[in-house]
Amino acid sequence: TRIQQVESKVRAFLTLDEENARQAAAKLEEQFASSNERGPLFGLPIGIKDNMVTEGLKTTCASKILSNFTPIYDATVVSKLKDAQTVTIGKLNMDEFAMGGSNENSAFHPSHNPWNTDYVPGGSSGGSAAAVAAGEVYFALGSDTGGSIRQPAAYCGIVGLKPTYGLVSRYGLVAFASSLDQIGPLTKNVEDSAYLLQAIAGYDPKDSTSAKVDIPDYLSALTGDIKGLRIGVPKEYMGNGIDPAVKEKVLEALKVFEGLGAVWEEVTLPHSEYAVATYYLLASSEASSNLARFDGVRYGVRSDNTRNLLDLYHMSRSEGFGPEVKRRIMLGTYALSSGYYDAYYLKAQQVRTLIKQDFDQVFEKFDIIIGPTAPTPAFKIGEQSSDPLTMYLNDIMTIPVSLAGIPAISVPCGFVNELPVGLQVIGKALDEATLLRVAHAFE
Ligand code: GLN
């Protein structure tokens, strides 16, 4: 199979479940014997990022602390995909607890970029992006807290969609930063993205942040017609810090949009420069709270030979979490501690509102915002892993969107040094239909 051919080089999987997948496929074949019972996704093999729980299938979040954890239920998205007649063939690599942008924070092994295996596939949904790009699965699910679907999609030359916060149920997604986390599709093209979103979107009473909205028909939005579309291009995304070759690709893409009858203008998102700091404070604060449940008692690995209960907590967490996770727990605990709460956490919440208002203002006059997904193409494995701050700056164009809770899609827009570049199309809240229409027209 394709997986046997390439997996030793790409290393996208943490758990591969080929035998069970074959059985599930055979069952589907029987159950939906006549073709008119078969939906559009019938029999398609899908990979799931390893932070979504799968009944009977190991779910590790790429962390040692969950290396022995086999869930007893399916995440809502996983059961929805079963209802949509897809076949789950395995769990995909990621940065530990989705903290990172290169897959190098996986406690087990890094994944590799299929375009050049010396390079990272991006992260944290790097295994998902690599598996799709390498043709190991037909499509995959990822999660995006600050860019983790869009950035790996860009680095691997595929399509990655982060839906509006609340559109897709997070029930069964291991929480990183609950006010930001969102699940979405990684696919080879925009049409597949629309199909997959259709299958997973919708209200779920099991997720208190799930939006009670009607789900439109995303496929019928793909008309190819974007005449008169008004595009805003944030000057903050096209200035300092962006690789000039990437900027060139975005400008070429804007020419394509002009050719399709759209118009574009430079706009400003004035609080963009605070987004990275705001995000790392808020996301780490939420993570420090969410990850408190991993105590060696309720889930996963328990340290041996501990002297008392406190020691058990302490040792299990010290041994179970990797360095980046510990860094975030410490930062988050600090930001939430009394005496610092007002100066850091509360301040960050206020700045978050300003960042959201930047987008609201642009969307008063424009239908869509376009810019790069990431400031550079993929980097080499090992190149940035010793410097967390450099790593954090890769998220500079994806994080503002996450803080605002709005949807964005990354579509391929050419190559720089034989590595793919992603174009980010950002839309209004719950307007995935326009987002998909625009991305599809461009593709
Ligand atoms: N790279 C960002 C981080 O490390 C984004 C992660 C994500 O979206 N899960 O937090």
Coordinates of C-alpha atoms and ligand atoms in Angstrom, one line a residue:
T1 CA 0.0 0.0 0.0
R2 CA 0.9 3.6 -0.2
I3 CA 1.4 3.7 3.5
Q4 CA 3.9 0.9 3.4
Q5 CA 5.8 2.7 0.6
V6 CA 6.1 6.1 2.3
E7 CA 5.4 5.9 6.0
S8 CA 9.0 5.0 7.0
K9 CA 10.1 8.3 5.5
V10 CA 7.1 10.5 6.5
R11 CA 6.3 9.0 9.9
A12 CA 2.9 10.6 10.1
F13 CA 1.2 7.9 12.2
L14 CA 1.3 7.3 15.9
T15 CA -1.2 4.4 15.7
L16 CA -2.0 2.5 12.5
D17 CA -5.0 0.3 12.6
E18 CA -5.0 -1.3 9.1
E19 CA -6.5 -4.7 10.1
N20 CA -9.5 -3.1 11.9
A21 CA -9.8 -0.6 9.1
R22 CA -10.1 -3.5 6.6
Q23 CA -12.8 -5.1 8.7
A24 CA -14.7 -1.8 9.1
A25 CA -14.5 -1.3 5.3
A26 CA -15.9 -4.8 4.7
K27 CA -18.7 -4.2 7.1
L28 CA -19.6 -0.9 5.4
E29 CA -19.6 -2.7 2.1
E30 CA -22.2 -5.2 3.5
Q31 CA -24.2 -2.7 5.4
F32 CA -24.6 -0.3 2.4
A33 CA -24.8 -2.9 -0.3
S34 CA -26.8 -0.7 -2.8
S35 CA -25.1 2.4 -4.1
N36 CA -28.1 4.6 -3.4
E37 CA -27.5 4.1 0.4
R38 CA -23.9 5.3 0.0
G39 CA -23.1 8.8 0.9
P40 CA -20.4 11.0 -0.8
L41 CA -17.7 9.9 1.7
F42 CA -18.5 6.2 1.5
G43 CA -15.4 4.0 2.3
L44 CA -12.9 6.9 2.2
P45 CA -9.9 6.3 4.5
I46 CA -9.4 9.1 7.1
G47 CA -6.7 9.8 9.7
I48 CA -7.5 11.5 13.0
K49 CA -5.1 13.7 14.9
D50 CA -4.2 11.9 18.1
N51 CA -5.9 14.4 20.4
M52 CA -9.4 13.3 19.5
V53 CA -10.6 10.3 21.4
T54 CA -11.4 7.1 19.5
E55 CA -13.2 4.2 21.1
G56 CA -10.8 1.3 21.5
L57 CA -8.0 3.1 19.6
K58 CA -5.1 4.5 21.5
T59 CA -5.2 8.3 22.0
T60 CA -1.9 9.8 23.2
C61 CA -1.8 13.5 22.3
A62 CA 1.8 12.6 21.4
S63 CA 2.6 12.6 25.2
K64 CA 4.3 10.1 27.4
I65 CA 1.7 10.7 30.0
L66 CA -1.1 9.3 27.8
S67 CA 1.1 6.6 26.1
N68 CA -1.1 3.8 27.5
F69 CA -4.5 5.5 27.2
T70 CA -7.3 3.8 25.2
P71 CA -10.5 5.8 25.3
I72 CA -13.9 4.1 25.9
Y73 CA -15.9 6.5 23.6
D74 CA -15.7 8.4 20.4
A75 CA -15.4 12.2 20.0
T76 CA -18.5 13.6 18.4
V77 CA -16.5 14.3 15.2
V78 CA -15.3 10.7 15.1
S79 CA -18.8 9.3 15.4
K80 CA -20.1 11.8 12.8
L81 CA -17.4 10.5 10.4
K82 CA -18.5 7.0 11.1
D83 CA -22.1 8.0 10.3
A84 CA -20.7 9.6 7.1
Q85 CA -19.4 6.1 6.2
T86 CA -15.7 6.9 6.3
V87 CA -13.1 4.4 7.6
T88 CA -10.6 5.6 10.3
I89 CA -7.3 4.0 9.6
G90 CA -5.2 5.5 12.4
K91 CA -4.1 8.3 14.7
L92 CA -1.8 11.0 13.4
N93 CA 1.3 12.6 15.0
M94 CA 1.3 16.0 16.5
D95 CA 3.1 18.3 18.9
E96 CA 2.5 17.1 22.4
F97 CA -0.9 18.3 23.5
A98 CA -1.0 20.4 20.3
M99 CA 1.7 22.8 21.7
G100 CA 4.0 23.6 18.9
G101 CA 4.4 24.4 15.2
S102 CA 6.7 21.8 13.8
N103 CA 5.8 18.3 15.2
E104 CA 9.2 18.3 16.9
N105 CA 7.4 18.4 20.3
S106 CA 6.0 14.9 19.8
A107 CA 7.2 12.8 22.6
F108 CA 7.6 9.8 20.2
H109 CA 9.2 11.0 17.0
P110 CA 8.9 14.0 14.6
S111 CA 7.0 13.7 11.3
H112 CA 8.6 14.7 8.1
N113 CA 7.5 17.1 5.3
P114 CA 6.7 14.9 2.2
W115 CA 8.1 17.5 -0.2
N116 CA 11.5 17.3 1.5
T117 CA 11.9 15.0 4.4
D118 CA 14.7 17.2 5.9
Y119 CA 12.0 19.7 6.6
V120 CA 9.2 19.9 9.2
P121 CA 5.6 19.3 8.1
G122 CA 4.5 22.1 10.5
G123 CA 2.3 21.7 13.5
S124 CA 0.7 21.0 15.6
S125 CA -1.4 18.9 13.2
G126 CA 1.8 18.0 11.2
G127 CA 1.1 14.3 11.1
S128 CA -2.4 15.0 9.6
A129 CA -1.0 17.4 7.0
A130 CA 1.9 15.1 6.1
A131 CA -0.4 12.0 5.8
V132 CA -2.7 13.8 3.4
A133 CA 0.1 15.4 1.3
A134 CA 1.8 12.0 1.0
G135 CA -1.4 10.2 0.0
E136 CA -1.4 8.0 3.1
V137 CA -5.0 8.9 3.9
Y138 CA -7.6 10.5 1.7
F139 CA -8.2 13.3 4.2
A140 CA -7.6 14.0 7.9
L141 CA -8.9 15.9 10.9
G142 CA -6.7 18.4 12.8
S143 CA -7.2 20.9 15.5
D144 CA -6.3 24.5 15.5
T145 CA -5.8 26.6 18.6
G146 CA -3.4 29.2 17.1
G147 CA -2.8 28.0 13.6
S148 CA -2.3 24.3 13.9
I149 CA -4.5 23.3 11.0
R150 CA -3.6 26.2 8.6
Q151 CA 0.2 26.4 9.1
P152 CA 0.9 22.6 8.5
A153 CA -1.5 22.7 5.5
A154 CA 0.6 25.6 4.1
Y155 CA 3.9 23.8 4.8
C156 CA 2.6 20.6 3.2
G157 CA 0.9 22.2 0.1
I158 CA -2.6 21.1 1.0
V159 CA -5.9 22.8 2.1
G160 CA -6.6 23.3 5.9
L161 CA -9.7 24.9 7.3
K162 CA -10.2 26.3 10.8
P163 CA -13.9 26.8 11.2
T164 CA -15.6 29.4 13.3
Y165 CA -15.2 28.8 17.0
G166 CA -18.2 26.7 18.1
L167 CA -19.2 25.4 14.6
V168 CA -17.7 21.9 15.1
S169 CA -18.1 20.1 18.4
R170 CA -15.1 19.8 20.6
Y171 CA -16.6 16.9 22.7
G172 CA -13.9 14.3 22.9
L173 CA -11.1 16.7 21.8
V174 CA -8.5 16.7 24.5
A175 CA -8.6 20.3 25.6
F176 CA -5.5 22.6 25.2
A177 CA -7.0 26.1 25.3
S178 CA -10.8 25.8 25.5
S179 CA -11.6 29.3 24.3
L180 CA -9.6 28.8 21.1
D181 CA -9.6 25.1 20.2
Q182 CA -11.4 24.1 17.1
I183 CA -11.5 21.0 14.9
G184 CA -11.3 21.1 11.1
P185 CA -10.5 19.3 7.9
L186 CA -7.1 18.8 6.1
T187 CA -7.7 17.9 2.5
K188 CA -6.1 17.9 -1.0
N189 CA -8.6 20.4 -2.3
V190 CA -11.3 22.9 -1.4
E191 CA -14.2 20.7 -2.5
D192 CA -13.1 17.9 -0.2
S193 CA -12.8 20.4 2.6
A194 CA -16.5 21.4 2.0
Y195 CA -17.5 17.7 2.1
L196 CA -15.7 17.1 5.3
L197 CA -16.9 20.2 7.0
Q198 CA -20.5 19.3 6.0
A199 CA -20.0 16.0 7.8
I200 CA -18.6 17.3 11.1
A201 CA -20.3 20.7 11.6
G202 CA -23.3 21.3 13.7
Y203 CA -24.7 21.8 17.2
D204 CA -23.8 19.2 19.8
P205 CA -25.5 19.4 23.3
K206 CA -22.4 17.6 24.7
D207 CA -20.3 20.7 24.0
S208 CA -21.4 23.8 25.9
T209 CA -19.6 26.1 23.5
S210 CA -21.3 24.5 20.4
A211 CA -23.2 27.0 18.3
K212 CA -26.9 26.5 17.7
V213 CA -27.0 27.4 14.1
D214 CA -28.3 26.0 10.8
I215 CA -25.6 24.4 8.7
P216 CA -25.8 25.6 5.1
D217 CA -25.0 23.4 2.1
Y218 CA -21.3 24.1 1.7
L219 CA -21.0 22.3 -1.6
S220 CA -23.5 24.5 -3.3
A221 CA -21.4 27.5 -2.3
L222 CA -18.6 26.4 -4.7
T223 CA -19.9 28.4 -7.7
G224 CA -16.6 29.7 -9.0
D225 CA -18.2 33.2 -9.1
I226 CA -16.4 35.9 -7.0
K227 CA -17.2 38.9 -9.2
G228 CA -17.3 42.1 -7.2
L229 CA -15.8 40.5 -4.1
R230 CA -14.1 43.1 -1.9
I231 CA -10.8 41.8 -0.5
G232 CA -8.9 43.5 2.4
V233 CA -5.1 42.8 2.6
P234 CA -3.7 43.7 6.0
K235 CA -0.6 45.7 5.8
E236 CA 0.6 44.1 9.0
Y237 CA 0.8 40.7 7.3
M238 CA 2.7 42.0 4.3
G239 CA 5.4 44.0 6.1
N240 CA 8.3 43.3 8.4
G241 CA 9.1 39.7 9.1
I242 CA 7.6 38.2 6.0
D243 CA 9.9 36.4 3.6
P244 CA 9.9 38.6 0.4
A245 CA 9.5 35.5 -1.7
V246 CA 6.3 34.5 0.2
K247 CA 5.0 38.1 -0.2
E248 CA 5.6 37.8 -3.9
K249 CA 3.4 34.7 -4.1
V250 CA 0.6 36.4 -2.2
L251 CA 0.8 39.4 -4.6
E252 CA 0.6 36.9 -7.6
A253 CA -2.4 35.4 -6.0
L254 CA -4.1 38.8 -5.7
K255 CA -3.6 39.2 -9.4
V256 CA -5.5 36.0 -9.9
F257 CA -8.3 37.4 -7.8
E258 CA -8.3 40.6 -9.9
G259 CA -8.6 38.4 -13.0
L260 CA -11.7 36.7 -11.5
G261 CA -13.3 40.1 -11.0
A262 CA -12.5 40.8 -7.4
V263 CA -11.0 44.0 -6.1
W264 CA -8.5 44.4 -3.3
E265 CA -7.3 47.2 -1.0
E266 CA -4.7 47.5 1.7
V267 CA -6.4 47.5 5.2
T268 CA -5.0 47.7 8.8
L269 CA -5.4 45.4 11.8
P270 CA -3.6 47.7 14.2
H271 CA -3.4 45.5 17.2
S272 CA -1.8 42.6 15.3
E273 CA 1.6 43.2 16.9
Y274 CA 0.1 42.2 20.3
A275 CA -1.5 39.0 19.1
V276 CA 1.4 36.6 19.8
A277 CA 2.0 37.8 23.3
T278 CA -1.8 37.8 24.0
Y279 CA -2.2 34.3 22.7
Y280 CA 0.7 32.8 24.6
L281 CA -0.6 34.2 27.8
L282 CA -4.2 33.1 27.3
A283 CA -3.5 29.7 25.7
S284 CA -0.9 28.9 28.4
S285 CA -3.3 30.0 31.2
E286 CA -6.1 27.8 29.9
A287 CA -3.6 24.9 29.3
S288 CA -2.3 25.1 32.8
S289 CA -5.9 24.6 34.1
N290 CA -6.9 22.0 31.5
L291 CA -3.8 19.9 32.0
A292 CA -4.3 19.7 35.8
R293 CA -6.4 16.6 35.2
F294 CA -3.3 14.6 34.2
D295 CA -2.3 13.5 37.6
G296 CA -1.2 9.9 37.2
V297 CA -4.5 8.8 38.9
R298 CA -7.3 9.4 36.5
Y299 CA -5.6 9.0 33.2
G300 CA -2.5 7.5 31.7
V301 CA 0.9 6.7 33.1
R302 CA 1.5 6.6 36.8
S303 CA 5.0 6.9 38.2
D304 CA 6.3 3.9 40.1
N305 CA 7.9 3.9 43.5
T306 CA 6.4 7.0 44.8
R307 CA 6.3 7.6 48.6
N308 CA 3.0 9.4 49.0
L309 CA 0.1 10.9 47.1
L310 CA 1.7 14.3 46.5
D311 CA 4.8 12.6 45.3
L312 CA 2.7 10.5 42.9
Y313 CA 1.2 13.6 41.3
H314 CA 4.6 15.3 41.2
M315 CA 6.5 12.4 39.7
S316 CA 3.9 11.4 37.2
R317 CA 3.7 14.9 35.8
S318 CA 7.5 15.4 35.9
E319 CA 8.1 12.2 34.0
G320 CA 5.0 12.4 31.8
F321 CA 5.1 15.9 30.3
G322 CA 7.7 17.1 27.9
P323 CA 9.6 20.4 28.1
E324 CA 7.3 22.6 26.0
V325 CA 4.2 21.4 27.9
K326 CA 6.0 22.2 31.2
R327 CA 7.0 25.6 29.9
R328 CA 3.4 26.5 29.1
I329 CA 2.0 25.1 32.4
M330 CA 4.5 27.3 34.3
L331 CA 3.8 30.4 32.2
G332 CA 0.1 29.8 32.6
T333 CA 0.2 29.2 36.3
Y334 CA 2.2 32.3 36.8
A335 CA -0.2 34.5 34.7
L336 CA -3.2 33.2 36.6
S337 CA -1.7 33.5 40.1
S338 CA -3.1 36.2 42.4
G339 CA -1.1 39.4 42.2
Y340 CA -0.3 38.8 38.5
Y341 CA -3.7 38.0 37.2
D342 CA -4.7 41.6 36.5
A343 CA -1.4 42.5 34.9
Y344 CA -1.3 39.5 32.6
Y345 CA -4.4 37.4 32.2
L346 CA -6.9 40.2 32.4
K347 CA -4.9 42.5 30.3
A348 CA -4.6 39.8 27.6
Q349 CA -8.3 39.3 27.6
Q350 CA -8.8 43.0 27.0
V351 CA -6.3 43.0 24.1
R352 CA -8.1 40.0 22.7
T353 CA -11.2 42.2 22.4
L354 CA -9.3 44.9 20.6
I355 CA -7.9 42.3 18.2
K356 CA -11.4 41.1 17.5
Q357 CA -12.7 44.6 16.9
D358 CA -9.9 45.2 14.3
F359 CA -11.5 42.4 12.3
D360 CA -15.0 43.7 12.8
Q361 CA -14.0 47.0 11.4
V362 CA -12.5 45.6 8.3
F363 CA -15.5 43.4 7.7
E364 CA -17.8 46.4 7.7
K365 CA -16.3 47.3 4.3
F366 CA -14.8 44.0 3.0
D367 CA -16.1 40.5 2.3
I368 CA -12.9 38.7 3.0
I369 CA -9.4 39.2 4.2
I370 CA -6.4 37.7 2.4
G371 CA -2.8 37.3 3.4
P372 CA -0.1 34.7 3.9
T373 CA -0.7 31.8 6.2
A374 CA 2.8 31.8 7.6
P375 CA 5.7 34.2 7.1
T376 CA 8.0 31.6 5.6
P377 CA 7.8 28.1 4.0
A378 CA 8.7 25.1 6.1
F379 CA 12.0 25.1 8.0
K380 CA 14.5 22.4 8.5
I381 CA 14.0 19.8 11.3
G382 CA 16.1 21.0 14.3
E383 CA 16.5 24.6 12.9
Q384 CA 14.2 26.3 15.4
S385 CA 13.7 23.7 18.0
S386 CA 16.1 25.2 20.5
D387 CA 14.4 28.6 20.4
P388 CA 10.8 28.7 21.5
L389 CA 10.4 32.5 20.8
T390 CA 11.4 32.1 17.2
M391 CA 9.0 29.2 17.0
Y392 CA 6.2 31.3 18.5
L393 CA 6.7 34.0 15.8
N394 CA 5.7 31.6 13.0
D395 CA 2.1 32.0 14.3
I396 CA 2.0 35.7 13.8
M397 CA -0.6 35.6 11.0
T398 CA -2.7 32.7 12.2
I399 CA -3.1 33.7 15.9
P400 CA -5.1 36.9 15.4
V401 CA -7.8 34.9 13.6
S402 CA -7.9 32.4 16.5
L403 CA -8.3 35.1 19.1
A404 CA -11.1 36.6 17.1
G405 CA -12.8 33.2 16.8
I406 CA -13.4 33.6 13.0
P407 CA -12.9 31.1 10.2
A408 CA -9.9 30.9 7.9
I409 CA -8.6 28.5 5.3
S410 CA -5.1 28.0 3.9
V411 CA -4.9 27.1 0.2
P412 CA -1.7 26.3 -1.7
C413 CA -0.4 29.3 -3.7
G414 CA 2.9 28.2 -5.3
F415 CA 6.4 27.3 -4.2
V416 CA 9.4 29.0 -2.8
N417 CA 12.7 27.0 -2.9
E418 CA 10.6 23.9 -3.9
L419 CA 8.6 24.1 -0.7
P420 CA 4.8 25.0 -0.8
V421 CA 3.5 28.3 0.3
G422 CA 0.0 28.8 1.7
L423 CA -2.5 31.7 1.1
Q424 CA -4.8 32.4 4.1
V425 CA -8.4 33.4 3.3
I426 CA -10.1 34.8 6.4
G427 CA -13.9 35.2 6.7
K428 CA -16.7 36.5 8.9
A429 CA -17.9 34.4 11.8
L430 CA -20.0 31.5 10.5
D431 CA -19.5 32.5 6.9
E432 CA -17.6 29.4 5.9
A433 CA -19.7 29.3 2.7
T434 CA -18.0 32.5 1.4
L435 CA -14.6 31.3 2.6
L436 CA -14.9 28.1 0.7
R437 CA -16.3 29.8 -2.4
V438 CA -13.4 32.2 -2.5
A439 CA -10.8 29.5 -1.9
H440 CA -12.4 27.3 -4.5
A441 CA -12.4 30.0 -7.1
F442 CA -8.8 30.7 -6.6
E443 CA -7.6 27.0 -6.5
Ligands
GLN1 N1 1.9 26.9 17.3 C1 0.9 27.4 18.2 C2 1.2 26.9 19.6 O1 2.2 26.3 19.8 C3 -0.5 26.9 17.8 C4 -0.8 25.5 18.3 C5 -2.2 25.1 17.9 O2 -2.9 25.7 17.2 N2 -2.6 24.0 18.5 O3 0.5 27.1 20.5

